[in-house]
Short mmCIF file of C-alpha atoms in Angstrom, two decimals:
data_model
loop_
_atom_site.label_atom_id
_atom_site.label_comp_id
_atom_site.label_asym_id
_atom_site.label_seq_id
_atom_site.Cartn_x
_atom_site.Cartn_y
_atom_site.Cartn_z
CA UNK A 5 19.37 -21.57 -14.62
CA UNK A 6 20.93 -18.68 -15.59
CA UNK A 7 25.10 -18.86 -15.12
CA UNK A 8 26.53 -16.81 -12.41
CA UNK A 9 27.70 -14.38 -15.34
CA UNK A 10 24.32 -13.72 -16.38
CA UNK A 11 22.95 -13.15 -13.21
CA UNK A 12 25.43 -10.59 -12.29
CA UNK A 13 24.53 -8.83 -15.63
CA UNK A 14 20.38 -9.56 -15.10
CA UNK A 15 21.11 -7.82 -11.64
CA UNK A 16 23.10 -4.50 -12.94
CA UNK A 17 20.20 -3.99 -16.11
CA UNK A 18 18.19 -4.05 -12.80
CA UNK A 19 19.40 -1.53 -11.17
CA UNK A 20 19.87 0.36 -13.66
CA UNK A 21 16.16 0.55 -15.00
CA UNK A 22 15.05 0.92 -11.10
CA UNK A 23 17.18 3.77 -10.87
CA UNK A 24 15.80 5.26 -14.51
CA UNK A 25 12.19 4.16 -12.68
CA UNK A 26 13.07 6.54 -9.92
CA UNK A 27 13.85 9.46 -11.82
CA UNK A 28 10.76 9.01 -14.16
CA UNK A 29 8.32 8.44 -10.63
CA UNK A 30 10.02 11.88 -9.32
CA UNK A 31 9.63 13.63 -12.60
CA UNK A 32 6.05 12.57 -13.37
CA UNK A 33 4.63 13.04 -9.67
CA UNK A 34 6.29 16.52 -9.88
CA UNK A 35 5.25 17.48 -13.07
CA UNK A 36 1.13 16.49 -12.19
CA UNK A 37 1.57 18.15 -9.28
CA UNK A 38 2.51 21.96 -11.20
CA UNK A 39 -0.43 21.17 -13.17
CA UNK A 40 -2.97 20.33 -10.19
CA UNK A 41 -1.74 22.63 -7.93
CA UNK A 42 -3.32 26.29 -8.43
CA UNK A 43 -1.94 28.04 -5.11
CA UNK A 44 0.19 30.26 -4.89
CA UNK A 45 4.11 29.11 -3.42
CA UNK A 46 4.97 30.18 0.28
CA UNK A 47 6.68 27.63 2.15
CA UNK A 48 10.59 26.78 1.66
CA UNK A 49 12.62 24.63 2.35
CA UNK A 50 13.18 22.66 5.77
CA UNK A 51 15.81 24.13 8.14
CA UNK A 52 15.29 21.33 11.30
CA UNK A 53 17.23 18.07 10.37
CA UNK A 54 16.63 14.72 12.14
CA UNK A 55 18.98 12.24 12.63
CA UNK A 56 18.66 9.39 10.16
CA UNK A 57 17.37 6.19 11.62
CA UNK A 58 19.31 3.26 10.36
CA UNK A 59 18.62 -0.46 10.92
CA UNK A 60 19.23 -1.03 14.22
CA UNK A 61 19.27 2.38 15.56
CA UNK A 62 16.58 2.72 18.75
CA UNK A 63 13.75 5.51 18.65
CA UNK A 64 12.03 5.80 21.67
CA UNK A 65 9.04 7.18 19.56
CA UNK A 66 8.16 3.23 18.73
CA UNK A 67 8.52 2.21 22.44
CA UNK A 68 4.83 0.50 23.31
CA UNK A 69 5.99 -0.32 26.99
CA UNK A 70 3.29 0.98 29.23
CA UNK A 71 0.85 2.09 26.94
CA UNK A 72 -2.80 1.44 27.73
CA UNK A 73 -4.99 -0.05 25.10
CA UNK A 74 -6.52 2.98 23.18
CA UNK A 75 -9.96 2.68 21.51
CA UNK A 76 -9.92 2.33 17.67
CA UNK A 77 -8.27 5.36 16.18
CA UNK A 78 -7.26 7.08 19.91
CA UNK A 79 -4.08 8.76 19.27
CA UNK A 80 -1.38 7.59 21.92
CA UNK A 81 1.41 9.90 21.29
CA UNK A 82 2.67 12.37 18.68
CA UNK A 83 6.10 13.60 17.59
CA UNK A 84 6.59 16.58 15.38
CA UNK A 85 9.57 15.49 12.65
CA UNK A 86 10.82 17.70 9.90
CA UNK A 87 9.60 17.45 6.44
CA UNK A 88 11.72 16.97 3.56
CA UNK A 89 14.34 19.58 1.83
CA UNK A 90 14.88 18.05 -1.21
CA UNK A 91 13.85 21.02 -3.27
CA UNK A 92 16.26 23.74 -1.77
CA UNK A 93 15.38 27.23 -1.87
CA UNK A 94 12.47 26.36 -4.05
CA UNK A 95 8.83 26.09 -2.71
CA UNK A 96 6.51 24.28 -3.50
CA UNK A 97 3.86 24.16 -0.72
CA UNK A 98 4.91 22.07 1.34
CA UNK A 99 4.90 22.13 5.35
CA UNK A 100 8.62 22.17 7.06
CA UNK A 101 7.21 19.69 9.47
CA UNK A 102 4.90 16.61 9.87
CA UNK A 103 3.35 14.95 13.19
CA UNK A 104 4.53 11.65 13.61
CA UNK A 105 1.69 9.45 15.59
CA UNK A 106 0.80 6.31 17.44
CA UNK A 107 -2.50 5.76 17.46
CA UNK A 108 -4.33 2.23 18.38
CA UNK A 109 -6.41 0.04 15.99
CA UNK A 110 -8.17 -3.26 15.92
CA UNK A 111 -5.93 -6.16 14.13
CA UNK A 112 -7.91 -9.18 12.83
CA UNK A 113 -8.99 -11.25 15.86
CA UNK A 114 -10.11 -8.05 17.87
CA UNK A 115 -7.10 -7.46 19.51
CA UNK A 116 -5.97 -3.44 20.62
CA UNK A 117 -3.17 -2.76 18.59
CA UNK A 118 -0.62 0.11 18.07
CA UNK A 119 0.40 1.35 14.77
CA UNK A 120 2.52 4.29 13.84
CA UNK A 121 2.61 6.21 10.70
CA UNK A 122 2.41 10.47 10.41
CA UNK A 123 0.19 13.11 9.29
CA UNK A 124 0.83 16.25 7.00
CA UNK A 125 -1.37 18.97 7.52
CA UNK A 126 -1.10 21.60 4.29
CA UNK A 127 0.20 25.47 4.59
CA UNK A 128 -2.34 25.47 1.66
CA UNK A 129 -5.83 26.39 1.73
CA UNK A 130 -8.07 24.51 1.07
CA UNK A 131 -10.21 25.78 -2.06
CA UNK A 132 -13.39 23.14 -2.61
CA UNK A 133 -16.53 22.85 -0.73
CA UNK A 134 -16.47 21.92 3.52
CA UNK A 135 -13.52 21.55 6.30
CA UNK A 136 -10.40 20.74 4.57
CA UNK A 137 -10.48 16.83 3.86
CA UNK A 138 -8.03 14.01 4.71
CA UNK A 139 -6.45 10.99 2.20
CA UNK A 140 -5.26 8.23 4.32
CA UNK A 141 -2.14 6.93 1.68
CA UNK A 142 -1.35 3.20 2.11
CA UNK A 143 2.35 2.82 0.78
CA UNK A 144 3.51 -0.30 -1.71
CA UNK A 145 5.16 -2.70 -0.90
CA UNK A 146 8.27 -0.97 1.47
CA UNK A 147 8.71 -4.41 3.68
CA UNK A 148 8.27 -6.69 6.16
CA UNK A 149 11.73 -5.56 8.37
CA UNK A 150 10.45 -2.40 11.14
CA UNK A 151 13.27 -0.12 9.56
CA UNK A 152 10.81 -0.08 5.90
CA UNK A 153 8.24 1.61 7.82
CA UNK A 154 7.07 4.74 6.30
CA UNK A 155 7.58 6.89 9.03
CA UNK A 156 11.23 5.63 9.24
CA UNK A 157 12.04 6.76 5.81
CA UNK A 158 11.88 9.94 3.83
CA UNK A 159 9.90 11.79 2.75
CA UNK A 160 10.80 12.73 6.51
CA UNK A 161 13.55 14.60 6.10
CA UNK A 162 16.84 12.96 7.66
CA UNK A 163 15.81 9.68 6.74
CA UNK A 164 17.14 7.20 4.02
CA UNK A 165 17.57 8.96 0.61
CA UNK A 166 14.92 6.98 -1.45
CA UNK A 167 17.48 6.39 -4.09
CA UNK A 168 20.26 5.97 -2.58
CA UNK A 169 19.33 3.34 0.13
CA UNK A 170 17.24 1.66 -2.86
CA UNK A 171 13.75 2.13 -0.90
CA UNK A 172 12.27 3.37 -4.36
CA UNK A 173 8.75 2.72 -3.20
CA UNK A 174 9.11 5.49 -0.40
CA UNK A 175 9.34 7.60 -3.51
CA UNK A 176 5.63 7.21 -3.50
CA UNK A 177 6.25 9.94 -0.56
CA UNK A 178 5.45 12.63 -3.67
CA UNK A 179 2.03 11.33 -3.15
CA UNK A 180 2.43 13.69 0.01
CA UNK A 181 3.74 16.48 -1.84
CA UNK A 182 1.01 16.66 -4.90
CA UNK A 183 -1.82 16.39 -2.32
CA UNK A 184 -0.65 18.97 0.37
CA UNK A 185 -0.44 21.08 -2.33
CA UNK A 186 -3.44 21.28 -3.18
CA UNK A 187 -4.81 21.61 0.63
CA UNK A 188 -5.25 17.91 1.38
CA UNK A 189 -4.42 16.50 4.68
CA UNK A 190 -2.41 13.80 4.26
CA UNK A 191 -2.01 10.64 6.59
CA UNK A 192 0.26 8.01 6.04
CA UNK A 193 -0.09 4.40 7.51
CA UNK A 194 2.53 2.37 8.57
CA UNK A 195 0.54 -0.88 8.88
CA UNK A 196 0.06 -3.29 11.39
CA UNK A 197 3.54 -4.51 12.81
CA UNK A 198 5.85 -2.50 11.08
CA UNK A 199 7.76 -0.50 13.22
CA UNK A 200 6.15 -1.69 16.28
CA UNK A 201 5.52 -4.58 18.36
CA UNK A 202 5.38 -8.14 15.94
CA UNK A 203 5.48 -9.25 12.79
CA UNK A 204 4.14 -6.88 9.92
CA UNK A 205 0.55 -8.56 8.53
CA UNK A 206 1.09 -7.89 5.29
CA UNK A 207 -2.25 -8.14 3.06
CA UNK A 208 -3.65 -9.00 6.31
CA UNK A 209 -7.36 -7.33 4.74
CA UNK A 210 -8.87 -6.44 7.79
CA UNK A 211 -5.28 -5.35 9.63
CA UNK A 212 -4.72 -3.16 7.14
CA UNK A 213 -8.37 -1.51 6.48
CA UNK A 214 -8.38 -0.84 9.92
CA UNK A 215 -5.20 0.39 10.17
CA UNK A 216 -6.28 3.04 7.43
CA UNK A 217 -9.74 3.65 8.98
CA UNK A 218 -7.96 4.41 12.47
CA UNK A 219 -5.60 6.53 10.67
CA UNK A 220 -8.31 8.61 9.69
CA UNK A 221 -10.13 8.48 13.12
CA UNK A 222 -6.31 9.67 14.78
CA UNK A 223 -6.09 12.40 12.57
CA UNK A 224 -9.93 13.62 12.93
CA UNK A 225 -8.76 13.46 17.05
CA UNK A 226 -5.62 15.44 16.29
CA UNK A 227 -7.57 17.99 13.99
CA UNK A 228 -10.71 18.42 16.44
CA UNK A 229 -8.52 18.42 19.04
CA UNK A 230 -6.56 21.87 17.53
CA UNK A 231 -10.25 23.28 17.75
CA UNK A 232 -10.73 22.69 13.93
CA UNK A 233 -13.60 21.30 11.71
CA UNK A 234 -12.95 17.83 10.48
CA UNK A 235 -14.12 17.01 6.81
CA UNK A 236 -14.11 14.29 4.51
CA UNK A 237 -12.02 11.26 4.06
CA UNK A 238 -10.67 9.43 1.06
CA UNK A 239 -8.33 6.21 0.67
CA UNK A 240 -5.47 5.91 -1.50
CA UNK A 241 -2.68 3.45 -2.61
CA UNK A 242 -0.92 1.34 -5.33
CA UNK A 243 -0.26 -2.50 -4.97
CA UNK A 244 -0.21 -3.35 -1.40
CA UNK A 245 -1.39 0.60 -1.04
CA UNK A 246 -4.39 -0.18 -3.94
CA UNK A 247 -5.27 -3.20 -1.34
CA UNK A 248 -5.45 -1.59 1.72
CA UNK A 249 -7.16 1.62 0.22
CA UNK A 250 -9.30 -1.16 -1.42
CA UNK A 251 -9.95 -3.14 1.91
CA UNK A 252 -10.95 -0.04 3.57
CA UNK A 253 -13.66 1.33 1.50
CA UNK A 254 -15.44 -2.43 1.49
CA UNK A 255 -14.80 -2.12 5.39
CA UNK A 256 -15.94 0.69 6.38
CA UNK A 257 -19.36 0.99 6.75
CA UNK A 258 -19.46 -1.46 9.37
CA UNK A 259 -16.26 -0.74 10.98
CA UNK A 260 -15.79 3.30 11.00
CA UNK A 261 -19.69 4.48 9.85
CA UNK A 262 -18.47 7.49 11.72
CA UNK A 263 -16.39 8.80 9.14
CA UNK A 264 -17.56 10.82 5.88
CA UNK A 265 -15.97 8.82 2.94
CA UNK A 266 -15.90 10.70 -0.20
CA UNK A 267 -13.98 7.67 -2.09
CA UNK A 268 -10.98 6.27 -2.60
CA UNK A 269 -8.34 4.77 -5.27
CA UNK A 270 -6.79 1.61 -5.85
CA UNK A 271 -3.85 0.72 -8.12
CA UNK A 272 -3.07 -2.59 -8.63
CA UNK A 273 -5.03 -3.60 -5.73
CA UNK A 274 -4.49 -7.67 -4.65
CA UNK A 275 -7.52 -8.51 -3.99
CA UNK A 276 -7.38 -12.37 -4.68
CA UNK A 277 -4.02 -13.79 -3.24
CA UNK A 278 -4.39 -16.82 -4.63
CA UNK A 279 -3.64 -15.70 -8.15
CA UNK A 280 -1.58 -13.42 -7.14
CA UNK A 281 0.71 -15.31 -5.33
CA UNK A 282 0.58 -17.78 -8.53
CA UNK A 283 1.41 -14.74 -10.89
CA UNK A 284 4.33 -13.14 -8.96
CA UNK A 285 5.94 -17.07 -8.51
CA UNK A 286 9.39 -17.13 -10.09
CA UNK A 287 9.45 -13.17 -10.51
CA UNK A 288 11.40 -10.37 -8.98
CA UNK A 289 8.99 -9.71 -6.36
CA UNK A 290 9.04 -13.27 -5.01
CA UNK A 291 9.96 -12.70 -1.66
CA UNK A 292 6.74 -11.29 -1.27
CA UNK A 293 4.79 -14.11 -0.83
CA UNK A 294 6.87 -14.75 2.14
CA UNK A 295 5.71 -11.36 3.62
CA UNK A 296 2.46 -12.97 2.55
CA UNK A 297 3.11 -16.27 4.47
CA UNK A 298 4.93 -14.51 7.28
CA UNK A 299 1.68 -12.56 7.79
CA UNK A 300 -0.45 -15.25 8.10
CA UNK A 301 1.50 -17.16 10.84
CA UNK A 302 1.85 -14.24 12.96
CA UNK A 303 -1.97 -14.23 12.76
CA UNK A 304 -3.22 -17.67 12.39
CA UNK A 305 -1.48 -19.29 15.56
CA UNK A 306 -2.71 -22.71 14.31
CA UNK A 307 -0.79 -22.30 11.22
CA UNK A 308 3.07 -22.53 12.02
CA UNK A 309 2.99 -26.28 13.21
CA UNK A 310 1.14 -27.31 10.34
CA UNK A 311 3.53 -25.80 7.92
CA UNK A 312 6.72 -26.43 9.80
CA UNK A 313 6.52 -29.56 8.56
CA UNK A 314 6.09 -28.67 4.56
CA UNK A 315 8.72 -26.42 4.36
CA UNK A 316 12.27 -27.04 3.57
CA UNK A 317 15.33 -25.37 5.47
CA UNK A 318 15.65 -23.16 2.47
CA UNK A 319 12.06 -22.57 3.62
CA UNK A 320 12.48 -21.77 6.69
CA UNK A 321 15.43 -19.76 6.69
CA UNK A 322 13.91 -17.85 3.80
CA UNK A 323 11.06 -16.77 5.78
CA UNK A 324 13.21 -15.88 8.94
CA UNK A 325 15.26 -13.72 6.52
CA UNK A 326 12.35 -11.96 4.73
CA UNK A 327 10.84 -10.97 8.02
CA UNK A 328 13.10 -8.06 8.55
CA UNK A 329 14.17 -7.05 4.77
CA UNK A 330 13.24 -4.49 3.05
CA UNK A 331 11.74 -4.65 -0.75
CA UNK A 332 15.27 -4.02 -2.73
CA UNK A 333 16.80 -6.26 -0.58
CA UNK A 334 14.56 -9.30 -1.68
CA UNK A 335 14.74 -8.61 -5.02
CA UNK A 336 18.42 -8.89 -4.70
CA UNK A 337 18.76 -12.11 -2.68
CA UNK A 338 15.45 -13.80 -3.62
CA UNK A 339 14.60 -11.98 -6.89
CA UNK A 340 13.27 -14.85 -9.73
CA UNK A 341 13.27 -17.73 -7.25
CA UNK A 342 10.03 -20.60 -7.69
CA UNK A 343 8.83 -21.53 -4.49
CA UNK A 344 9.16 -24.84 -4.95
CA UNK A 345 12.58 -24.58 -3.18
CA UNK A 346 10.91 -23.69 -0.14
CA UNK A 347 9.10 -26.89 0.43
CA UNK A 348 9.63 -30.14 1.10
CA UNK A 349 7.40 -31.66 -1.71
CA UNK A 350 8.60 -29.81 -4.45
CA UNK A 351 5.17 -27.90 -4.21
CA UNK A 352 4.80 -24.29 -5.17
CA UNK A 353 2.96 -22.33 -1.88
CA UNK A 354 0.09 -21.96 -3.77
CA UNK A 355 -0.10 -25.87 -4.91
CA UNK A 356 0.60 -26.55 -1.19
CA UNK A 357 -1.55 -24.18 0.71
CA UNK A 358 -4.45 -25.62 -1.29
CA UNK A 359 -3.97 -28.74 0.06
CA UNK A 360 -3.95 -27.74 3.91
CA UNK A 361 -7.59 -26.42 4.41
CA UNK A 362 -7.13 -24.28 6.99
CA UNK A 363 -3.91 -22.83 5.61
CA UNK A 364 -6.30 -22.30 2.22
CA UNK A 365 -8.79 -20.89 4.74
CA UNK A 366 -6.97 -18.27 6.33
CA UNK A 367 -5.55 -17.43 3.05
CA UNK A 368 -9.21 -17.28 1.60
CA UNK A 369 -10.19 -14.32 4.47
CA UNK A 370 -8.05 -12.10 2.92
CA UNK A 371 -9.83 -11.75 0.01
CA UNK A 372 -11.68 -8.46 -1.13
CA UNK A 373 -14.63 -8.08 -3.28
CA UNK A 374 -17.41 -9.90 -1.13
CA UNK A 375 -18.99 -6.32 -0.22
CA UNK A 376 -18.84 -3.01 -1.97
CA UNK A 377 -17.02 0.41 -1.57
CA UNK A 378 -19.01 2.43 0.70
CA UNK A 379 -18.10 5.31 -1.54
CA UNK A 380 -17.10 5.77 -5.14
CA UNK A 381 -13.98 4.02 -6.07
CA UNK A 382 -11.28 3.74 -9.19
CA UNK A 383 -9.54 0.83 -9.87
CA UNK A 384 -6.18 0.59 -12.20
CA UNK A 385 -5.03 -3.05 -13.27
CA UNK A 386 -1.96 -3.46 -15.46
CA UNK A 387 -2.09 -6.13 -18.45
CA UNK A 388 1.61 -5.88 -18.86
CA UNK A 389 2.14 -6.14 -14.62
CA UNK A 390 4.08 -9.53 -14.20
CA UNK A 391 3.47 -8.51 -10.32
CA UNK A 392 0.24 -8.29 -9.19
CA UNK A 393 -2.16 -10.14 -11.17
CA UNK A 394 -4.25 -7.96 -14.06
CA UNK A 395 -7.29 -9.39 -14.20
CA UNK A 396 -8.39 -10.40 -10.42
CA UNK A 397 -8.10 -6.70 -10.62
CA UNK A 398 -10.66 -6.02 -12.57
CA UNK A 399 -12.61 -8.70 -11.75
CA UNK A 400 -12.96 -6.72 -8.13
CA UNK A 401 -14.22 -4.08 -9.99
CA UNK A 402 -17.19 -6.08 -11.77
CA UNK A 403 -17.80 -7.54 -8.25
CA UNK A 404 -18.73 -4.33 -6.74
CA UNK A 405 -20.23 -2.86 -9.87
CA UNK A 406 -22.40 -6.28 -9.38
CA UNK A 407 -22.99 -5.29 -5.88
CA UNK A 408 -24.14 -1.81 -6.71
CA UNK A 409 -20.89 0.28 -6.34
CA UNK A 410 -19.61 3.04 -8.52
CA UNK A 411 -16.64 2.31 -9.53
CA UNK A 412 -14.60 3.82 -12.59
CA UNK A 413 -12.25 1.04 -13.71
CA UNK A 414 -9.14 1.86 -16.13
CA UNK A 415 -7.02 -0.58 -17.89
CA UNK A 416 -3.42 1.05 -17.29
CA UNK A 417 -2.07 2.55 -20.76
CA UNK A 418 2.07 1.86 -20.25
CA UNK A 419 3.32 -0.78 -23.11
CA UNK A 420 4.62 -3.42 -21.93
CA UNK A 421 8.24 -2.96 -19.83
CA UNK A 422 8.95 -6.14 -18.45
CA UNK A 423 8.86 -6.45 -14.74
CA UNK A 424 8.64 -2.45 -14.67
CA UNK A 425 5.11 -2.08 -15.62
CA UNK A 426 4.15 -2.36 -11.84
CA UNK A 427 6.59 0.22 -10.45
CA UNK A 428 5.07 2.52 -13.84
CA UNK A 429 1.73 2.54 -13.00
CA UNK A 430 2.38 4.23 -9.46
CA UNK A 431 2.99 7.31 -11.87
CA UNK A 432 0.72 6.07 -15.12
CA UNK A 433 -2.16 4.85 -12.93
CA UNK A 434 -1.93 7.91 -10.32
CA UNK A 435 -2.38 10.56 -13.61
CA UNK A 436 -5.98 9.51 -12.62
CA UNK A 437 -5.95 8.64 -9.28
CA UNK A 438 -5.27 12.15 -8.03
CA UNK A 439 -7.42 13.78 -10.02
CA UNK A 440 -10.04 11.32 -8.89
CA UNK A 441 -9.25 11.89 -5.59
CA UNK A 442 -9.60 15.76 -6.08
CA UNK A 443 -12.79 15.19 -7.49
CA UNK A 444 -14.63 13.24 -4.91
CA UNK A 445 -13.54 15.80 -1.98
CA UNK A 446 -14.81 18.79 -4.64
CA UNK A 447 -18.44 16.91 -4.69
CA UNK A 448 -18.13 16.27 -8.60
CA UNK A 449 -20.47 13.85 -10.34
CA UNK A 450 -18.47 10.39 -11.21
CA UNK A 451 -17.99 9.97 -14.49
CA UNK A 452 -18.03 6.47 -16.20
CA UNK A 453 -18.97 4.10 -13.02
CA UNK A 454 -19.26 0.30 -14.20
CA UNK A 455 -17.98 0.91 -18.04
CA UNK A 456 -15.59 -1.35 -17.57
CA UNK A 457 -13.84 -2.87 -20.89
CA UNK A 458 -12.97 -6.27 -21.60
CA UNK A 459 -9.41 -7.34 -21.91
CA UNK A 460 -8.68 -7.42 -25.27
CA UNK A 461 -7.41 -11.28 -26.65
CA UNK A 462 -4.00 -12.22 -26.64
CA UNK A 463 -3.29 -8.79 -24.51
CA UNK A 464 -2.95 -10.62 -21.16
CA UNK A 465 0.77 -10.22 -19.65
CA UNK A 466 0.01 -10.21 -16.50
CA UNK A 467 -1.92 -13.35 -15.67
CA UNK A 468 -1.84 -17.08 -14.63
CA UNK A 469 -3.33 -19.50 -16.26
CA UNK A 470 -7.04 -19.88 -14.62
CA UNK A 471 -7.65 -16.64 -13.20
CA UNK A 472 -9.93 -14.62 -14.62
CA UNK A 473 -12.42 -17.22 -15.45
CA UNK A 474 -14.76 -17.17 -13.30
CA UNK A 475 -18.09 -15.69 -14.12
CA UNK A 476 -19.71 -12.89 -11.45
CA UNK A 477 -22.86 -14.22 -9.97
CA UNK A 478 -24.97 -12.35 -7.69
CA UNK A 479 -24.40 -15.61 -5.73
CA UNK A 480 -20.54 -14.22 -5.09
CA UNK A 481 -21.63 -11.18 -4.30
CA UNK A 482 -22.28 -11.17 -0.41
CA UNK A 483 -22.03 -8.46 2.45
CA UNK A 484 -18.95 -8.07 4.59
#
């Protein structure tokens, strides 16, 4: 246990490193954009400023009262929002506005539910073959509270500054800029239950896959409604977004066969929640385990009575607090706790769930890797990632390859920098992921598919005992 002074020192160092990481992310992604964009610059800064949405503020756009249930991907409402003018008078091929959308999706139990997000329509022409492509981006873990939703945050203009507000995950909004400046339409989903009624079902495989796929359908409705052709679709994400992208790729063939999917990128995908949970317990992001449990309790109504008797008073209070928090808040309030403090038995949550068959079944239902991707995929996993377990990400690539998928796999090249490897991979993996997706939209051949290297002995920092020991056999690859 840390003494009080030591805890304050760790927190101060943590804030300093996160601030440095934020600057590095912004610098690196803008640098990548400058290299990747081959188009001339023509768009200035936004001249419209939306009011900043603070926690507790009411934004009528997110009201769902009186809305009829729609078909999957049906647009329920739209609103224009100013896009960030962070570059002031400098021109970065960015539109002045984005379109906030509310659309319908099916959750994992088949219920129609509204989801929000936003669409960035480029001003740069698409220079590749066919109509302008659309990339659906799933953000990394932003939190579970409604105020954490990507459409309520930067880079929509006037929303909380990601550095000042400590919502550094929203710096992934720079992905929007890079793809839009290359002529690719971008759609960002808020996922199920973030900004809309209910608890955000964090890491629910089908909820996240359907939200991604139906975001593409919603964009298609808007594009075709404007008399334009709708082109190929791709999926992109890091961390939670990597899991959402992977789930969308695996689910698209059965849930959305009407979409022409060019490919997808999944960085640090939490494909095996059991391995991820054991890895993240006791880390700075241990609160994400609570996000997962809250999501399971929301979607599986038979679980709350079962878990109630096994959760301590601290456990109940923690889960209730986490349901309304963003990622920075969970690291500051709950970072480095272990979940044995949340149970009456003194077991960690992964041990407790293993003893409860119904809870184990609900967790196992979120496993990604029983099928194969509908299109070529790139997966990046980090040997030094202390949050999302390394080997389970590599195993996803192996499973997909065994099932006949075309998967380009990369170990993240970042050297060990402690808990910051996971955050850094949004950049270090993204350098390859962005080019991979642009190549898919340009119909270039996939190079290096299923050439998956073994992990160097003794080099895996981000793995826990018992993970990655399962051989990949044909019996483990089944259709989904």
